[in-house]
PDB file of C-alpha atoms in Angstrom:
ATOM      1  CA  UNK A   1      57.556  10.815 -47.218  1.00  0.00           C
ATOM      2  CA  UNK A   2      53.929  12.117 -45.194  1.00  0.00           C
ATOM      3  CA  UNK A   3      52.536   8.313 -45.773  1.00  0.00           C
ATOM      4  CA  UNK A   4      55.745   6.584 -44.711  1.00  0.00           C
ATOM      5  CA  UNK A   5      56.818   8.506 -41.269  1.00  0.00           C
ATOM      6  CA  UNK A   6      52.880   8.263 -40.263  1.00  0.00           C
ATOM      7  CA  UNK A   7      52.907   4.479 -40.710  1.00  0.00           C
ATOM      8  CA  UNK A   8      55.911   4.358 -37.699  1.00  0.00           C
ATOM      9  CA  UNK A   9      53.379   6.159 -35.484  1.00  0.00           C
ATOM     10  CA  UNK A  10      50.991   4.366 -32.896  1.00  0.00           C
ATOM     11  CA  UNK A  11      47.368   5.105 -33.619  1.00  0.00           C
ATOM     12  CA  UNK A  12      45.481   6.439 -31.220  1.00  0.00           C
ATOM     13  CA  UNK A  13      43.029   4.134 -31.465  1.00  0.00           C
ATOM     14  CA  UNK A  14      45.424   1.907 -29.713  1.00  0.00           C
ATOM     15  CA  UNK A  15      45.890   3.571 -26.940  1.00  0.00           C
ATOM     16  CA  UNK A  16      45.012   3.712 -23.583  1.00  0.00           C
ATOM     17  CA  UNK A  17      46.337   6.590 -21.555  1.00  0.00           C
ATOM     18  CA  UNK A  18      46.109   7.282 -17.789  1.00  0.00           C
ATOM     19  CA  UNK A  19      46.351  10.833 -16.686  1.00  0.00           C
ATOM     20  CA  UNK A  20      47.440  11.978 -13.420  1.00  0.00           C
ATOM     21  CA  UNK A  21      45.994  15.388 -12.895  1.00  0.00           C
ATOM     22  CA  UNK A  22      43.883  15.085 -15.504  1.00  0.00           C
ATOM     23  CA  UNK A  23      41.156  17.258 -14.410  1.00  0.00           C
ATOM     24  CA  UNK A  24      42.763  20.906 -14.913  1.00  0.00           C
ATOM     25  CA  UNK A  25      45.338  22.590 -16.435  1.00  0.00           C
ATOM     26  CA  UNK A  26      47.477  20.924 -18.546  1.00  0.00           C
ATOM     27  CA  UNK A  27      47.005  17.612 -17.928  1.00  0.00           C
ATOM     28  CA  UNK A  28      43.283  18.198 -18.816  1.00  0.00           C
ATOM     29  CA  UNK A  29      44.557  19.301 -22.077  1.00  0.00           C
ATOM     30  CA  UNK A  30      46.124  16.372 -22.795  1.00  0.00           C
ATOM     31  CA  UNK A  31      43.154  13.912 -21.911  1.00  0.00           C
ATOM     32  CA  UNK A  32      41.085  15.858 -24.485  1.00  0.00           C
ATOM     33  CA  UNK A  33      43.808  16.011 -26.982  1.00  0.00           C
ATOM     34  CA  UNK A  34      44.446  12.200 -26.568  1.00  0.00           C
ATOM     35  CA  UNK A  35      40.448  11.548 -26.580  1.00  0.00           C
ATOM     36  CA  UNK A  36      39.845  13.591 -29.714  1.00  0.00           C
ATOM     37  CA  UNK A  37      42.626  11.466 -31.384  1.00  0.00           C
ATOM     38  CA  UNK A  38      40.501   8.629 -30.710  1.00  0.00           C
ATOM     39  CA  UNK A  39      42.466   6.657 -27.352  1.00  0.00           C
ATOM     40  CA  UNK A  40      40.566   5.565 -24.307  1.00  0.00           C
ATOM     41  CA  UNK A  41      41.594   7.586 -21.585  1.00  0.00           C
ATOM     42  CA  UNK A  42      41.286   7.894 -17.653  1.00  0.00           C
ATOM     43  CA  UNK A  43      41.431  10.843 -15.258  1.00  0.00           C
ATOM     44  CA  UNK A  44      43.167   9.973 -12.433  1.00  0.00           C
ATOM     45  CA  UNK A  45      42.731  13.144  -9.939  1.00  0.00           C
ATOM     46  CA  UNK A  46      42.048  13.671  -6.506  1.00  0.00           C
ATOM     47  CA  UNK A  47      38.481  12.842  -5.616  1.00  0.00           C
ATOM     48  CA  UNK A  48      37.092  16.142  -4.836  1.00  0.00           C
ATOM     49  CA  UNK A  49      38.495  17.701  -8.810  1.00  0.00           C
ATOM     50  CA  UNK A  50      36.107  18.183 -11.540  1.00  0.00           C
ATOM     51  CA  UNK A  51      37.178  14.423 -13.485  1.00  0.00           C
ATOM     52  CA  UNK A  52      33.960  12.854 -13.269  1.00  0.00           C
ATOM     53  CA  UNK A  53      32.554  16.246 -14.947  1.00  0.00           C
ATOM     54  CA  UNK A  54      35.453  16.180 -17.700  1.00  0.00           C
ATOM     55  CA  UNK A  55      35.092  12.703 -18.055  1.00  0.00           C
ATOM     56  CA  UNK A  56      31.228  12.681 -18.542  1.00  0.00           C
ATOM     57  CA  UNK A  57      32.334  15.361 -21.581  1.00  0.00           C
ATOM     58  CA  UNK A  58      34.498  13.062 -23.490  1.00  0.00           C
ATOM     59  CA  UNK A  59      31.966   9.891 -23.696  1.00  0.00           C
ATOM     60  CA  UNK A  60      31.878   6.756 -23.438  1.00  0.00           C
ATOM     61  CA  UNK A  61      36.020   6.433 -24.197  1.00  0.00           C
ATOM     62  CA  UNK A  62      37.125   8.215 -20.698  1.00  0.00           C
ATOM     63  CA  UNK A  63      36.325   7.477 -17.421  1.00  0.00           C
ATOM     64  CA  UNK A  64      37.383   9.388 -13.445  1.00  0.00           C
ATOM     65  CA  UNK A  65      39.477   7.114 -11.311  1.00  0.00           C
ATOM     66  CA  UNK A  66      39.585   9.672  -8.420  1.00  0.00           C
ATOM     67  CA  UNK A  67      42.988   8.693  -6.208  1.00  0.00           C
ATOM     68  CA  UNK A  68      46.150  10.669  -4.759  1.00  0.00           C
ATOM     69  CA  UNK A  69      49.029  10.042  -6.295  1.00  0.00           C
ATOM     70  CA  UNK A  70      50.695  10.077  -2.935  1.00  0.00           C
ATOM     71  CA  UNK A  71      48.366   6.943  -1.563  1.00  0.00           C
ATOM     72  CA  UNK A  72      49.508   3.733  -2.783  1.00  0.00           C
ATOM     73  CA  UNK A  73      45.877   1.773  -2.558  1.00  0.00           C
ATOM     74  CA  UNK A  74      44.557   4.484  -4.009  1.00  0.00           C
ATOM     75  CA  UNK A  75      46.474   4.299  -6.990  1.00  0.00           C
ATOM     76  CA  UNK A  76      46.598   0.878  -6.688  1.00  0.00           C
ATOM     77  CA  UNK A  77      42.355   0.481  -6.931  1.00  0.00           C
ATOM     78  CA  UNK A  78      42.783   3.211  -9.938  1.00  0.00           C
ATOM     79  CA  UNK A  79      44.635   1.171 -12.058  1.00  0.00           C
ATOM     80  CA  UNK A  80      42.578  -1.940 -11.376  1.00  0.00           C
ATOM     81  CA  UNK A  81      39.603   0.250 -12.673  1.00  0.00           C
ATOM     82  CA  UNK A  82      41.466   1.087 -15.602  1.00  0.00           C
ATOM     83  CA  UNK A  83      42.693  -3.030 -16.468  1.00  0.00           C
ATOM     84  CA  UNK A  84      38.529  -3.409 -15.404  1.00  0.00           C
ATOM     85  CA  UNK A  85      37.421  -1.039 -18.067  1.00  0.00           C
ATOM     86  CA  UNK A  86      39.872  -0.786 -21.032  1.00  0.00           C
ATOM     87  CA  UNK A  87      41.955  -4.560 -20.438  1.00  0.00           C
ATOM     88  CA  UNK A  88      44.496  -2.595 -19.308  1.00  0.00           C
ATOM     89  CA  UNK A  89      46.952   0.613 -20.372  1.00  0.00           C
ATOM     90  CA  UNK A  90      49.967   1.285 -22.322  1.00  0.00           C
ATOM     91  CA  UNK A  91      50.549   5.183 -21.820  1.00  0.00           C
ATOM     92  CA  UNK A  92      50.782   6.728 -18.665  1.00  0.00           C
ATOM     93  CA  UNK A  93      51.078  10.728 -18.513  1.00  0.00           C
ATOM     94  CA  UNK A  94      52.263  12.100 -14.832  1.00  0.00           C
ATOM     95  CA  UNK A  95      50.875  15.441 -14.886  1.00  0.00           C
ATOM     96  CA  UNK A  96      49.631  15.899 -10.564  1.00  0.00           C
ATOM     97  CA  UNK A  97      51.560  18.128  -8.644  1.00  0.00           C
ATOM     98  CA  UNK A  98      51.851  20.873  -6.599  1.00  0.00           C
ATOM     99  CA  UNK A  99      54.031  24.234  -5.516  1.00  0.00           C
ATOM    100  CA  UNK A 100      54.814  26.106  -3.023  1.00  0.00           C
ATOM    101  CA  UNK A 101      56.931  29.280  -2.684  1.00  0.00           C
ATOM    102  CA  UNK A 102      58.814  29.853   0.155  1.00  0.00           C
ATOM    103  CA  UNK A 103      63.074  30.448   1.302  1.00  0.00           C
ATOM    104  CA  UNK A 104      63.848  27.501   4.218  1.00  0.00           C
ATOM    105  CA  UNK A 105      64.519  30.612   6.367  1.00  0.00           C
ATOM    106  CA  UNK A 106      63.550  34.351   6.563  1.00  0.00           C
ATOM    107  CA  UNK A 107      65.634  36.807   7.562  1.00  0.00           C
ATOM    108  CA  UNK A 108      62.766  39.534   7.480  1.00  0.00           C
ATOM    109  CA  UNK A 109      60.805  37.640   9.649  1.00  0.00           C
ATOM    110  CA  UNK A 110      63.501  35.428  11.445  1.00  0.00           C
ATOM    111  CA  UNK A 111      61.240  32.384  10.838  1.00  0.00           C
ATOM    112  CA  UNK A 112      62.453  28.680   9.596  1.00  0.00           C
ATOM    113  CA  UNK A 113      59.471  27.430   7.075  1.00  0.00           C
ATOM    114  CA  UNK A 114      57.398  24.669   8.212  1.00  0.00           C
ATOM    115  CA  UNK A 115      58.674  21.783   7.127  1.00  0.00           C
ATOM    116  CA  UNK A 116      55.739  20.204   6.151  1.00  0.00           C
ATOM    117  CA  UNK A 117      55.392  22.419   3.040  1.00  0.00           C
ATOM    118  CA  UNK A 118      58.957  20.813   1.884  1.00  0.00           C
ATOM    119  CA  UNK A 119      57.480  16.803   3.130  1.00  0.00           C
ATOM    120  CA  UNK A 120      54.251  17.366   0.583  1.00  0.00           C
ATOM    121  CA  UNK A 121      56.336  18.866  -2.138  1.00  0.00           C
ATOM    122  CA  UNK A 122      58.199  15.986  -2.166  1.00  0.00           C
ATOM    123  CA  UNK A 123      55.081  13.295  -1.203  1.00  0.00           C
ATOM    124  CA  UNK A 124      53.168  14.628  -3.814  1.00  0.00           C
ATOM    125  CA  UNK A 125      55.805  15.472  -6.992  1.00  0.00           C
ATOM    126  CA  UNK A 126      58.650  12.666  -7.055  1.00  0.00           C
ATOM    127  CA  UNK A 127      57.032   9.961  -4.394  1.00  0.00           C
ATOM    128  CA  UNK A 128      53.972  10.456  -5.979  1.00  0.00           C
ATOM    129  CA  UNK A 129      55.968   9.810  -9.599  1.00  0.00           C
ATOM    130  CA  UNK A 130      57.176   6.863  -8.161  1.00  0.00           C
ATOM    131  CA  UNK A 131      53.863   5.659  -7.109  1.00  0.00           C
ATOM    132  CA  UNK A 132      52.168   5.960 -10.251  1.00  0.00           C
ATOM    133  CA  UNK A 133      55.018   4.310 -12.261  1.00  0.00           C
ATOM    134  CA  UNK A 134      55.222   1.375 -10.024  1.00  0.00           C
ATOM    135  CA  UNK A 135      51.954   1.035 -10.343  1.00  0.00           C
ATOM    136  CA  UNK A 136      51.381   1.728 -13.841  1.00  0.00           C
ATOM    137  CA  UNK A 137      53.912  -0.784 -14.968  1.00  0.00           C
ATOM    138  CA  UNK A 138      52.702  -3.640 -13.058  1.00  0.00           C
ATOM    139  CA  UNK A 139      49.719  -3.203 -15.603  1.00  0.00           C
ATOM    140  CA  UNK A 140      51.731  -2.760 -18.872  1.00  0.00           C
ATOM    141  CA  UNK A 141      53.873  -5.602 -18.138  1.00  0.00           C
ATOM    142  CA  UNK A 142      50.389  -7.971 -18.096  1.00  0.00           C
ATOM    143  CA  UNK A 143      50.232  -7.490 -21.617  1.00  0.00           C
ATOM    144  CA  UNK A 144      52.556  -9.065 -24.394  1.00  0.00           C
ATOM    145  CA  UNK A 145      55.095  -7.172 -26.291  1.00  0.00           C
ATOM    146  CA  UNK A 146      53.379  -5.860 -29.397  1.00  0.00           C
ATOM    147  CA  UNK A 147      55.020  -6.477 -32.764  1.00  0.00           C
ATOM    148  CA  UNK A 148      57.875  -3.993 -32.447  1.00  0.00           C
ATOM    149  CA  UNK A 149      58.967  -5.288 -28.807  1.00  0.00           C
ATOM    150  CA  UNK A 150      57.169  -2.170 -27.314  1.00  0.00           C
ATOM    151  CA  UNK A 151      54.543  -2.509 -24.440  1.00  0.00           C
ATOM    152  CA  UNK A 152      53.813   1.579 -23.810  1.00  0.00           C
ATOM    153  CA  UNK A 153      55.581   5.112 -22.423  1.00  0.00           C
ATOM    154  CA  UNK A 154      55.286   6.779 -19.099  1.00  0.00           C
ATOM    155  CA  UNK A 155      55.422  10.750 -19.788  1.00  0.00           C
ATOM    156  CA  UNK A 156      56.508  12.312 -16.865  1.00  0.00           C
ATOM    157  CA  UNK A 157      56.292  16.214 -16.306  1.00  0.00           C
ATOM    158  CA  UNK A 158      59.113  18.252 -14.645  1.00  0.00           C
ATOM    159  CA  UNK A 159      59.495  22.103 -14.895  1.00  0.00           C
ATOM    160  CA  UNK A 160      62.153  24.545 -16.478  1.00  0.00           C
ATOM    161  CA  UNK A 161      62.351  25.308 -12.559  1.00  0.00           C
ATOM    162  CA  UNK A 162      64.485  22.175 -12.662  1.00  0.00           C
ATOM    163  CA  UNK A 163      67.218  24.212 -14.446  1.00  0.00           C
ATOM    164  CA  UNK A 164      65.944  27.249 -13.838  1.00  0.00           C
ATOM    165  CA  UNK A 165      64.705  27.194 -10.361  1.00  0.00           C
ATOM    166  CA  UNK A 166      63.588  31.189  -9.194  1.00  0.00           C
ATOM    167  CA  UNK A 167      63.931  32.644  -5.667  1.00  0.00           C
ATOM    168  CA  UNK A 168      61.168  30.460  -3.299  1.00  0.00           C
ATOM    169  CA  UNK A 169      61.462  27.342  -5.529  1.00  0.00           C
ATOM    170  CA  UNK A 170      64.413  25.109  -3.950  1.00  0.00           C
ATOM    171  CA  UNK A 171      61.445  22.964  -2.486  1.00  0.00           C
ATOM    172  CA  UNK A 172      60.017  22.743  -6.326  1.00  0.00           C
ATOM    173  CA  UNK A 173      62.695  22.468  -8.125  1.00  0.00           C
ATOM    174  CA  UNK A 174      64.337  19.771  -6.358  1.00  0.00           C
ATOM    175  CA  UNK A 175      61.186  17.737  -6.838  1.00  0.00           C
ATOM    176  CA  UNK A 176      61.043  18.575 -10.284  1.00  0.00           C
ATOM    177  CA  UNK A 177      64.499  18.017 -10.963  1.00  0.00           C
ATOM    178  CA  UNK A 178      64.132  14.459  -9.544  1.00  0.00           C
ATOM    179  CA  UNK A 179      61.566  13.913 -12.260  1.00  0.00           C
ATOM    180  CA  UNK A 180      64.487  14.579 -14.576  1.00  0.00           C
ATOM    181  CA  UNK A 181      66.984  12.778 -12.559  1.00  0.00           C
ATOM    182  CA  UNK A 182      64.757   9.688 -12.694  1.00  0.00           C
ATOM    183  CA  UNK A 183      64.185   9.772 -16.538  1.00  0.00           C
ATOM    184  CA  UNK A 184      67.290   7.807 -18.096  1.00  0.00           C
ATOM    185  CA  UNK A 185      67.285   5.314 -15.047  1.00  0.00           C
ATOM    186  CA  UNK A 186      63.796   4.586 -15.564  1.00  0.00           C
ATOM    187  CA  UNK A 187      64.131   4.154 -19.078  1.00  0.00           C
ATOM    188  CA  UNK A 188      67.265   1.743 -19.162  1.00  0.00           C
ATOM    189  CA  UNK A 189      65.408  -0.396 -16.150  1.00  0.00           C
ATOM    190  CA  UNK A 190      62.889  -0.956 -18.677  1.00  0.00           C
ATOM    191  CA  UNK A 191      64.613  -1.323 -21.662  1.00  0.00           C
ATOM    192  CA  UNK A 192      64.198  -5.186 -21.962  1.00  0.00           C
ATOM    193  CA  UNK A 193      60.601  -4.615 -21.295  1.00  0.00           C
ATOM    194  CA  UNK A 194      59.668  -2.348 -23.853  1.00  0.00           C
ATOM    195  CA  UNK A 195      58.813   0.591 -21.732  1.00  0.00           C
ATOM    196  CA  UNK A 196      59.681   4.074 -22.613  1.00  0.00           C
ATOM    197  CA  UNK A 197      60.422   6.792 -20.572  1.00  0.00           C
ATOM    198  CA  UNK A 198      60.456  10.762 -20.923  1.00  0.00           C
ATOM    199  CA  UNK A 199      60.280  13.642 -19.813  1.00  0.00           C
ATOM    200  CA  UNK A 200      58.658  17.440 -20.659  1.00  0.00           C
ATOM    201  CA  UNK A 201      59.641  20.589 -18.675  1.00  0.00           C
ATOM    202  CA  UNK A 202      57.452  23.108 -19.472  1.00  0.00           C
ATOM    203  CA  UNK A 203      57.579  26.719 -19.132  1.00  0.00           C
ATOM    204  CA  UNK A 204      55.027  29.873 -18.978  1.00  0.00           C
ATOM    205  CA  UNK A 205      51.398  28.193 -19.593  1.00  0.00           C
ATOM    206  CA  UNK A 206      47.944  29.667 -20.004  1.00  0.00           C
ATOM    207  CA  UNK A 207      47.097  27.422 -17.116  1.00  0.00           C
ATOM    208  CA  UNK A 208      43.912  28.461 -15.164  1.00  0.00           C
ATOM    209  CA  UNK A 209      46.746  29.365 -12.561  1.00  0.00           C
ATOM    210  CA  UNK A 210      48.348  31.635 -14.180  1.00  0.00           C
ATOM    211  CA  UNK A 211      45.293  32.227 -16.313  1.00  0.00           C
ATOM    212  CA  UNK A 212      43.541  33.859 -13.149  1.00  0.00           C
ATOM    213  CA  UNK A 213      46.514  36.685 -12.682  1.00  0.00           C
ATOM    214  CA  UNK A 214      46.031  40.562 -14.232  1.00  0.00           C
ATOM    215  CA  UNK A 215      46.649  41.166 -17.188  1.00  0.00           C
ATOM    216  CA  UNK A 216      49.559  43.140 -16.773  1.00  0.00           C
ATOM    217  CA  UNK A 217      51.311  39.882 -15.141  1.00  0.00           C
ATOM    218  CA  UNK A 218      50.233  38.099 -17.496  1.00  0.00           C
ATOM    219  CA  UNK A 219      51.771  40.603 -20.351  1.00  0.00           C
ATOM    220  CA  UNK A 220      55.202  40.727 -17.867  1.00  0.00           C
ATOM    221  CA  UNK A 221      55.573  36.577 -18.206  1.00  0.00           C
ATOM    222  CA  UNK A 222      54.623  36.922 -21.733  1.00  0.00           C
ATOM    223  CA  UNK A 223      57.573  38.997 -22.338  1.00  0.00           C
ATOM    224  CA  UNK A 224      60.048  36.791 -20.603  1.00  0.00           C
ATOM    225  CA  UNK A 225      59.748  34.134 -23.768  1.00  0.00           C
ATOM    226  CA  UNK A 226      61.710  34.686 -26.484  1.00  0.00           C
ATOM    227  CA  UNK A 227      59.692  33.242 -29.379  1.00  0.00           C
ATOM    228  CA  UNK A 228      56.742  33.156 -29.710  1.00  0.00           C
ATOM    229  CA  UNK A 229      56.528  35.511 -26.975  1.00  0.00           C
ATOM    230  CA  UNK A 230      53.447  34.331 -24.997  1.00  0.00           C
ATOM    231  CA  UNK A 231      52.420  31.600 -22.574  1.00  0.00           C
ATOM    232  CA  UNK A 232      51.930  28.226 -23.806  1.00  0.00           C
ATOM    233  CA  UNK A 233      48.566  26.568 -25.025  1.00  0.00           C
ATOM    234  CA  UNK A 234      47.995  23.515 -23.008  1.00  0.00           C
ATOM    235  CA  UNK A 235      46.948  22.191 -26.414  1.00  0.00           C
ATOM    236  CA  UNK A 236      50.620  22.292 -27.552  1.00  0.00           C
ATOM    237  CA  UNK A 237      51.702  20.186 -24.046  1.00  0.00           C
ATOM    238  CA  UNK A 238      48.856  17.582 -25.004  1.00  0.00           C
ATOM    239  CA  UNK A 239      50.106  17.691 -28.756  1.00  0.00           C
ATOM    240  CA  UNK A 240      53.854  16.539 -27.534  1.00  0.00           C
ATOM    241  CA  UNK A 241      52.551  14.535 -25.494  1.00  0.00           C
ATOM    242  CA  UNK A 242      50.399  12.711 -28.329  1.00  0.00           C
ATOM    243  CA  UNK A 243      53.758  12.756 -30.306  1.00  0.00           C
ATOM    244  CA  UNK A 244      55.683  11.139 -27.899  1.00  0.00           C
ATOM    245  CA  UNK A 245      53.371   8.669 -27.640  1.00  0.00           C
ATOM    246  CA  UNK A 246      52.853   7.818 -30.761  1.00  0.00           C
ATOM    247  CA  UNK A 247      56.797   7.822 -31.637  1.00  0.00           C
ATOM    248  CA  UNK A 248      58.679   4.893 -30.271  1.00  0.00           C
ATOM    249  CA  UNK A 249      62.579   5.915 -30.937  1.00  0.00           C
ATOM    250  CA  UNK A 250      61.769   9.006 -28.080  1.00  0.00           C
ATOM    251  CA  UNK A 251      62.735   7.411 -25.223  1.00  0.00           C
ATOM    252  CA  UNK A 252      64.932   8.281 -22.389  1.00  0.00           C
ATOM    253  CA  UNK A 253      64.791  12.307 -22.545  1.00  0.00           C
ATOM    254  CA  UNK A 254      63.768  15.393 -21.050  1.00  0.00           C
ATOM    255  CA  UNK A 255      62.195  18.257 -23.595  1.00  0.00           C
ATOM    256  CA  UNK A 256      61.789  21.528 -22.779  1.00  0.00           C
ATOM    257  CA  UNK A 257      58.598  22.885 -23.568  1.00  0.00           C
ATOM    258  CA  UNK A 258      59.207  26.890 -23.224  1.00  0.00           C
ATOM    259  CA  UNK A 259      59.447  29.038 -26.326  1.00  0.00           C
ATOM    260  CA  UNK A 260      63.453  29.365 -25.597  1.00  0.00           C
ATOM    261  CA  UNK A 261      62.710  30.438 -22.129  1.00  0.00           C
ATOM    262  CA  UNK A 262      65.219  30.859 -19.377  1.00  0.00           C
ATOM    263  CA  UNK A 263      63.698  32.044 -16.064  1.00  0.00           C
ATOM    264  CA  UNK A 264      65.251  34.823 -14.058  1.00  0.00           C
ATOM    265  CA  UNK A 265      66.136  34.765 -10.574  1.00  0.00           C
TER     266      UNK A 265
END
C-alpha cells in the first residue's frame, strides 16, 4: 500500500513554490522543508528581511524576490523573476502577514484606535492574499494542464484567531477569517483550471515571535494545547504544507494546525 499512495503524490522535484514571507518564521520553515525535498523555491519577502541570506543557504534551487505583498508591481516584477528563473510556478504558499492588538475603543483611556492599524491589517493580510493569487495564477495558467488536469495549489495561511479570535484581535481575525472565507470560492473559480485551493490555521508556534517571550509564557501557551501540549515546530507547518502539495484530492479546505487548541478569551 506505501508504493501505491506515494505514486499519487507530486514529486518535489516538480515543483516550484513561491513563498510569501518566506524569510522568518514559519514560512521560512516551509521554503527549507520544500528545498530539502528537492523543489525550486523563491522567497518572496519584503526587501529589507533576511531572504537573500536564506536564499544564499539553500543553493542554487532558491532565489529572494524581495516585494510587498500589498504593492501590485511589486509582486507583479516578483513573479516575472520567478517565470525568468524556474519557467514559471505551480505552488504558491501565502505565509506574509502581520498583527496588531488593540479594542476599536478604550474605555480606560477614552481613546478610538487609529485607524490606520485596522487599513494595514487588512492591506497587508486579505488584499495582500488577493494580490499574490491574482498574480500567481496569471503564471500557472501559462503552463498546460499536466496529465491529471492539474496546473498547481495556492496554500493560504489563516489563524485559529479566525474562530477563535482573543480580546485585541477583531482587526486580525477578521483578516484572517477572510483568508478562510475566500478558500471554497477560490477553489470552485478555479476548478476548470486545475488550481487548488486551501487553507491552514495554525495555532501556538515556536515562531521567533513567540520564541523571544520568557519562559514562563512560553510554559503558560504551552499548557493551553491539549495534545501534544507544546507550541508547534514550524517544521510540522512546512511538512503539511509539502503534503498538501503533493496531494491533489485536498482542495477547497481549511485545516487547523493546533494540537486540539481552542484559544481563550
Amino acid at each position: 500500500m506505501a508504493s501505491q499512495a506515494s505514486s499519487v503524490l507530486r514529486p518535489l522535484s516538480k515543483v516550484v513554490a513561491v513563498v510569501t514571507g518566506g524569510a522568518s518564521g514559519l514560512g521560512k520553515a516551509t521554503v527549507e522543508t520544500l528545498a530539502r525535498g528537492g523543489a525550486r523555491v523563491a522567497i518572496l519577502d519584503l526587501p529589507q528581511s533576511k531572504g537573500a541570506e536564506v536564499a544564499k543557504s539553500l543553493g542554487p534551487n532558491a532565489i529572494f524576490t524581495p516585494a510587498n505583498v500589498a504593492s501590485d508591481s511589486e509582486v507583479k516584477t516578483a513573479f516575472e523573476q520567478v517565470k525568468s528563473k524556474f519557467g514559471g510556478c505551480n505552488a504558491v504558499v501565502t505565509c506574509a502577514g502581520i498583527a496588531y492588538a488593540f479594542k476599536l475603543y478604550s474605555s480606560k483611556n477614552k481613546t478610538v484606535v487609529d485607524m490606520e492599524k485596522i487599513e494595514k491589517t487588512i492591506n497587508v493580510n486579505v488584499l495582500g492574499s488577493f494580490n499574490v493569487i491574482r498574480r500567481g495564477a496569471e503564471v500557472m495558467m501559462a503552463a498546460d494542464k499536466e496529465e491529471d488536469g492539474q496546473r498547481g495549489v495556492f496554500v493560504m495561511t489563516a489563524s485559529v484567531a479566525a474562530f477563535d479570535g482573543q480580546i485585541g484581535q477583531s482587526a486580525y481575525s477578521a483578516s484572517k477569517g477572510a483568508i478562510v472565507g475566500m478558500t471554497l470560492p477560490l477553489a470552485r473559480d478555479f476548478s476548470d483550471d486545475g488550481i487548488r485551493f486551501v487553507t491552514i490555521a495554525p495555532g501556538l508556534f515556536g515562531t521567533p515571535l513567540l520564541a523571544g517571550l520568557p519562559s514562563k509564557v512560553q510554559n503558560f501557551l504551552s499548557s493551553l494545547v491539549p495534545n501534544p501540549k507544546r507550541l508547534g515546530n514550524p517544521d510540522e507547518y512546512g511538512a503539511l504544507v509539502q503534503h498538501i502539495i503533493q496531494n491533489s484530492y485536498i482542495n477547497g479546505e481549511t485545516i487547523r494546525l493546533d494540537g486540539a487548541l481552542r484559544m481563550p478569551p
